[in-house]
Structure formats: structure tokens, C-alpha cells
């Protein structure tokens, strides 16, 4: 068995360099949960750099690697390591009113690589990242509505509007810097 590749029946699954990059980005995703701005909303999650990293990973890596990164991060959080927004962890965190914002990340990390295509286009990648923002914030808002018994207007005003401006800025910035990151790979 070759030490530089993960193999099964002599078929290469993931070269070591790619596996290391996936591990590095999973670690950075974990760290990004701590880079945050508190929100004045009661029980609301902090605004973190996690969205930025989720969009970066989803627009940079192929779907399999993006899914692997999200799976590693998600499982670390489920088993109790404090890698979710603001250092949260566990199933209880995920079913809390604002938990859906966190479990929407793996969805985005699968959907965006599927729709973005292989050839970089600044406009299309920006649109894909904005789609990612909408997926995260709509899922989060709907879960907040369900768990808090809010009407749609209240859920929209507390679970969507406060997050959209910074999320859109992060999405647009990520889409613009993808070429610089692609040169590193």
C-alpha cells in the first residue's frame, strides 16, 4: 500500500495532499466558530466567520471533498467538541431555536459544489454564494419559527433580516477571492 494515498483495492480515493487540505480546512472551519460578533437579539447566535468558511470551502472544493470537510466538522460537534457557532456542541445545540443555521452548513457544502460548475465565473460564483446565504438563512428562519412558535413576520424579522447584510457581504467577498485560493492548489 502506497503511503501517499488512501487506497482500496489499488484504486486511489483521495491523494494525501488533498486529504491534508481537507483536514486543514476542517480545522479552519472549527476555528471560524470563535471569530464572532455578538448580536443584541435574545438567544441569537453570534455572527461568525463560519459562513465565510462554508462558502469558501463549497466554492473551492469538489462536492466529495466539501462533503468530507463538513462531515468531519459536523461529527466533531455532535460528539461534543465545541466547534459550532460560539463554541456550541451536541445534539441539544442543533435542536435549539437557532440550531438550524448550523445544520444548514453541510447542506450548503453539498449544494454549492453541485451547482457552481468547474469553470470559475465571478458573477456565477457570487450568485451561488448568495444562494448559499438564502439556504442557510431560510432554513434557520423556518426552524426558528417552528421551535419558537413565531408567526412568519416575527421569524423573518428576528431570524432572517439581522443576518442577511453581513452574510451577503461575506458571500460576495468569498466569490471574489476564489481565484487566489485556486492558485494555491
mmCIF file of C-alpha atoms in Angstrom:
data_model
loop_
_atom_site.group_PDB
_atom_site.id
_atom_site.type_symbol
_atom_site.label_atom_id
_atom_site.label_comp_id
_atom_site.label_asym_id
_atom_site.label_seq_id
_atom_site.Cartn_x
_atom_site.Cartn_y
_atom_site.Cartn_z
ATOM 1 C CA UNK A 1 0.000 0.000 0.000
ATOM 2 C CA UNK A 2 1.370 3.360 -1.029
ATOM 3 C CA UNK A 3 1.869 5.716 1.935
ATOM 4 C CA UNK A 4 0.985 8.786 -0.114
ATOM 5 C CA UNK A 5 -2.567 7.762 -0.990
ATOM 6 C CA UNK A 6 -5.601 6.244 0.630
ATOM 7 C CA UNK A 7 -6.348 3.188 -1.468
ATOM 8 C CA UNK A 8 -8.883 0.426 -1.674
ATOM 9 C CA UNK A 9 -8.194 -2.483 -3.975
ATOM 10 C CA UNK A 10 -5.403 -0.422 -5.560
ATOM 11 C CA UNK A 11 -7.895 2.278 -6.542
ATOM 12 C CA UNK A 12 -6.906 5.767 -5.384
ATOM 13 C CA UNK A 13 -9.670 7.511 -3.427
ATOM 14 C CA UNK A 14 -8.047 10.683 -2.155
ATOM 15 C CA UNK A 15 -4.407 11.697 -2.616
ATOM 16 C CA UNK A 16 -2.599 12.603 0.581
ATOM 17 C CA UNK A 17 -2.219 16.251 -0.447
ATOM 18 C CA UNK A 18 -5.994 16.572 -0.911
ATOM 19 C CA UNK A 19 -6.656 14.766 2.380
ATOM 20 C CA UNK A 20 -4.317 17.177 4.190
ATOM 21 C CA UNK A 21 -6.051 20.164 2.557
ATOM 22 C CA UNK A 22 -9.444 18.794 3.626
ATOM 23 C CA UNK A 23 -8.152 18.337 7.178
ATOM 24 C CA UNK A 24 -6.699 21.842 7.218
ATOM 25 C CA UNK A 25 -9.946 23.397 6.041
ATOM 26 C CA UNK A 26 -11.966 21.319 8.531
ATOM 27 C CA UNK A 27 -9.721 22.716 11.283
ATOM 28 C CA UNK A 28 -10.099 26.278 9.981
ATOM 29 C CA UNK A 29 -13.873 25.779 9.851
ATOM 30 C CA UNK A 30 -13.783 24.745 13.518
ATOM 31 C CA UNK A 31 -11.711 27.806 14.444
ATOM 32 C CA UNK A 32 -14.009 30.135 12.488
ATOM 33 C CA UNK A 33 -16.792 29.415 15.009
ATOM 34 C CA UNK A 34 -14.876 31.535 17.518
ATOM 35 C CA UNK A 35 -14.314 34.576 15.286
ATOM 36 C CA UNK A 36 -17.569 36.307 16.118
ATOM 37 C CA UNK A 37 -19.611 39.438 16.685
ATOM 38 C CA UNK A 38 -22.313 39.211 19.387
ATOM 39 C CA UNK A 39 -25.888 40.045 18.386
ATOM 40 C CA UNK A 40 -28.341 42.020 20.533
ATOM 41 C CA UNK A 41 -31.148 39.523 19.856
ATOM 42 C CA UNK A 42 -32.150 37.263 22.759
ATOM 43 C CA UNK A 43 -30.813 33.704 22.394
ATOM 44 C CA UNK A 44 -29.473 34.561 18.931
ATOM 45 C CA UNK A 45 -26.233 33.036 17.745
ATOM 46 C CA UNK A 46 -23.226 35.247 17.282
ATOM 47 C CA UNK A 47 -22.366 36.383 13.783
ATOM 48 C CA UNK A 48 -19.271 34.358 12.956
ATOM 49 C CA UNK A 49 -16.849 33.746 10.123
ATOM 50 C CA UNK A 50 -18.319 30.264 9.696
ATOM 51 C CA UNK A 51 -20.483 31.373 6.774
ATOM 52 C CA UNK A 52 -17.391 32.789 5.113
ATOM 53 C CA UNK A 53 -15.540 29.493 5.518
ATOM 54 C CA UNK A 54 -18.555 27.425 4.434
ATOM 55 C CA UNK A 55 -18.841 29.450 1.219
ATOM 56 C CA UNK A 56 -15.087 29.306 0.641
ATOM 57 C CA UNK A 57 -14.987 25.523 1.052
ATOM 58 C CA UNK A 58 -18.124 24.987 -1.045
ATOM 59 C CA UNK A 59 -16.827 27.144 -3.898
ATOM 60 C CA UNK A 60 -13.271 25.826 -3.746
ATOM 61 C CA UNK A 61 -13.524 22.066 -3.241
ATOM 62 C CA UNK A 62 -15.269 19.386 -5.313
ATOM 63 C CA UNK A 63 -18.512 18.074 -3.817
ATOM 64 C CA UNK A 64 -16.936 14.933 -2.304
ATOM 65 C CA UNK A 65 -14.203 16.845 -0.510
ATOM 66 C CA UNK A 66 -16.568 19.616 0.570
ATOM 67 C CA UNK A 67 -18.902 16.964 1.999
ATOM 68 C CA UNK A 68 -15.973 15.264 3.771
ATOM 69 C CA UNK A 69 -14.932 18.550 5.393
ATOM 70 C CA UNK A 70 -18.494 19.270 6.526
ATOM 71 C CA UNK A 71 -18.924 15.710 7.809
ATOM 72 C CA UNK A 72 -15.745 15.861 9.907
ATOM 73 C CA UNK A 73 -16.727 19.245 11.364
ATOM 74 C CA UNK A 74 -20.339 18.206 11.985
ATOM 75 C CA UNK A 75 -19.436 14.907 13.669
ATOM 76 C CA UNK A 76 -16.868 16.641 15.884
ATOM 77 C CA UNK A 77 -19.617 18.981 17.056
ATOM 78 C CA UNK A 78 -22.208 16.246 17.533
ATOM 79 C CA UNK A 79 -19.886 14.207 19.768
ATOM 80 C CA UNK A 80 -19.273 17.222 21.978
ATOM 81 C CA UNK A 81 -16.293 19.194 20.714
ATOM 82 C CA UNK A 82 -17.100 22.933 20.799
ATOM 83 C CA UNK A 83 -16.901 23.591 17.051
ATOM 84 C CA UNK A 84 -20.350 25.028 16.363
ATOM 85 C CA UNK A 85 -21.161 28.743 16.395
ATOM 86 C CA UNK A 86 -19.797 30.381 19.531
ATOM 87 C CA UNK A 87 -18.294 27.128 20.805
ATOM 88 C CA UNK A 88 -21.563 25.205 20.891
ATOM 89 C CA UNK A 89 -21.750 21.431 20.560
ATOM 90 C CA UNK A 90 -24.006 18.422 20.839
ATOM 91 C CA UNK A 91 -27.451 17.413 19.661
ATOM 92 C CA UNK A 92 -29.077 19.851 22.090
ATOM 93 C CA UNK A 93 -27.355 22.722 20.311
ATOM 94 C CA UNK A 94 -28.634 21.525 16.936
ATOM 95 C CA UNK A 95 -32.270 21.292 18.030
ATOM 96 C CA UNK A 96 -32.251 24.645 19.831
ATOM 97 C CA UNK A 97 -34.134 27.529 18.152
ATOM 98 C CA UNK A 98 -31.082 28.797 16.271
ATOM 99 C CA UNK A 99 -29.566 25.334 15.650
ATOM 100 C CA UNK A 100 -30.769 25.078 12.067
ATOM 101 C CA UNK A 101 -28.300 27.735 10.949
ATOM 102 C CA UNK A 102 -25.601 25.264 11.948
ATOM 103 C CA UNK A 103 -27.089 22.171 10.352
ATOM 104 C CA UNK A 104 -27.746 24.121 7.164
ATOM 105 C CA UNK A 105 -23.979 24.442 6.619
ATOM 106 C CA UNK A 106 -23.439 20.829 5.442
ATOM 107 C CA UNK A 107 -26.405 21.217 3.080
ATOM 108 C CA UNK A 108 -24.789 24.279 1.513
ATOM 109 C CA UNK A 109 -21.433 22.490 1.358
ATOM 110 C CA UNK A 110 -23.039 19.843 -0.861
ATOM 111 C CA UNK A 111 -25.429 22.000 -2.908
ATOM 112 C CA UNK A 112 -22.993 24.766 -3.920
ATOM 113 C CA UNK A 113 -20.296 22.491 -5.383
ATOM 114 C CA UNK A 114 -23.022 20.745 -7.388
ATOM 115 C CA UNK A 115 -24.418 23.934 -8.934
ATOM 116 C CA UNK A 116 -21.312 26.097 -9.308
ATOM 117 C CA UNK A 117 -19.641 24.170 -12.151
ATOM 118 C CA UNK A 118 -15.923 23.686 -12.693
ATOM 119 C CA UNK A 119 -15.063 26.849 -14.602
ATOM 120 C CA UNK A 120 -14.792 29.988 -12.483
ATOM 121 C CA UNK A 121 -17.095 32.874 -13.294
ATOM 122 C CA UNK A 122 -17.076 35.784 -10.872
ATOM 123 C CA UNK A 123 -20.764 36.538 -11.425
ATOM 124 C CA UNK A 124 -21.933 32.907 -11.246
ATOM 125 C CA UNK A 125 -19.869 32.140 -8.131
ATOM 126 C CA UNK A 126 -21.293 35.272 -6.498
ATOM 127 C CA UNK A 127 -24.810 34.084 -7.336
ATOM 128 C CA UNK A 128 -24.013 30.612 -5.965
ATOM 129 C CA UNK A 129 -22.728 32.106 -2.712
ATOM 130 C CA UNK A 130 -25.882 34.224 -2.442
ATOM 131 C CA UNK A 131 -27.934 31.055 -2.973
ATOM 132 C CA UNK A 132 -25.940 29.590 -0.078
ATOM 133 C CA UNK A 133 -26.842 32.582 2.107
ATOM 134 C CA UNK A 134 -30.510 32.117 1.289
ATOM 135 C CA UNK A 135 -30.392 28.374 2.009
ATOM 136 C CA UNK A 136 -28.788 28.918 5.424
ATOM 137 C CA UNK A 137 -30.910 31.866 6.470
ATOM 138 C CA UNK A 138 -34.232 30.463 5.223
ATOM 139 C CA UNK A 139 -33.661 27.069 6.872
ATOM 140 C CA UNK A 140 -32.615 28.843 10.068
ATOM 141 C CA UNK A 141 -35.596 31.179 9.983
ATOM 142 C CA UNK A 142 -38.095 28.361 9.375
ATOM 143 C CA UNK A 143 -36.641 26.292 12.229
ATOM 144 C CA UNK A 144 -36.748 29.341 14.497
ATOM 145 C CA UNK A 145 -40.397 29.860 13.511
ATOM 146 C CA UNK A 146 -41.244 26.235 14.306
ATOM 147 C CA UNK A 147 -39.380 25.966 17.609
ATOM 148 C CA UNK A 148 -40.413 29.346 18.995
ATOM 149 C CA UNK A 149 -43.992 29.280 17.605
ATOM 150 C CA UNK A 150 -43.356 32.602 15.881
ATOM 151 C CA UNK A 151 -45.519 33.881 13.074
ATOM 152 C CA UNK A 152 -43.730 34.270 9.743
ATOM 153 C CA UNK A 153 -43.256 38.029 10.164
ATOM 154 C CA UNK A 154 -41.604 37.670 13.581
ATOM 155 C CA UNK A 155 -39.390 34.839 12.337
ATOM 156 C CA UNK A 156 -38.422 36.924 9.308
ATOM 157 C CA UNK A 157 -37.594 39.973 11.429
ATOM 158 C CA UNK A 158 -35.603 38.058 14.058
ATOM 159 C CA UNK A 159 -34.183 35.113 12.123
ATOM 160 C CA UNK A 160 -33.544 36.449 8.628
ATOM 161 C CA UNK A 161 -33.195 40.227 8.378
ATOM 162 C CA UNK A 162 -30.486 40.655 11.071
ATOM 163 C CA UNK A 163 -28.171 38.146 9.382
ATOM 164 C CA UNK A 164 -28.630 38.973 5.691
ATOM 165 C CA UNK A 165 -26.443 42.107 5.328
ATOM 166 C CA UNK A 166 -23.222 40.603 6.732
ATOM 167 C CA UNK A 167 -23.924 37.193 5.181
ATOM 168 C CA UNK A 168 -24.252 38.806 1.754
ATOM 169 C CA UNK A 169 -21.003 40.729 2.236
ATOM 170 C CA UNK A 170 -19.210 37.501 3.215
ATOM 171 C CA UNK A 171 -20.686 35.677 0.209
ATOM 172 C CA UNK A 172 -19.643 38.360 -2.269
ATOM 173 C CA UNK A 173 -16.115 38.615 -0.831
ATOM 174 C CA UNK A 174 -15.627 34.838 -0.946
ATOM 175 C CA UNK A 175 -16.747 34.647 -4.565
ATOM 176 C CA UNK A 176 -14.183 37.301 -5.500
ATOM 177 C CA UNK A 177 -11.197 35.665 -3.776
ATOM 178 C CA UNK A 178 -11.684 32.134 -5.119
ATOM 179 C CA UNK A 179 -9.128 32.617 -7.962
ATOM 180 C CA UNK A 180 -6.408 33.493 -5.426
ATOM 181 C CA UNK A 181 -7.116 30.310 -3.467
ATOM 182 C CA UNK A 182 -7.266 28.169 -6.606
ATOM 183 C CA UNK A 183 -3.696 29.204 -7.421
ATOM 184 C CA UNK A 184 -2.596 27.672 -4.102
ATOM 185 C CA UNK A 185 -3.970 24.266 -5.056
#
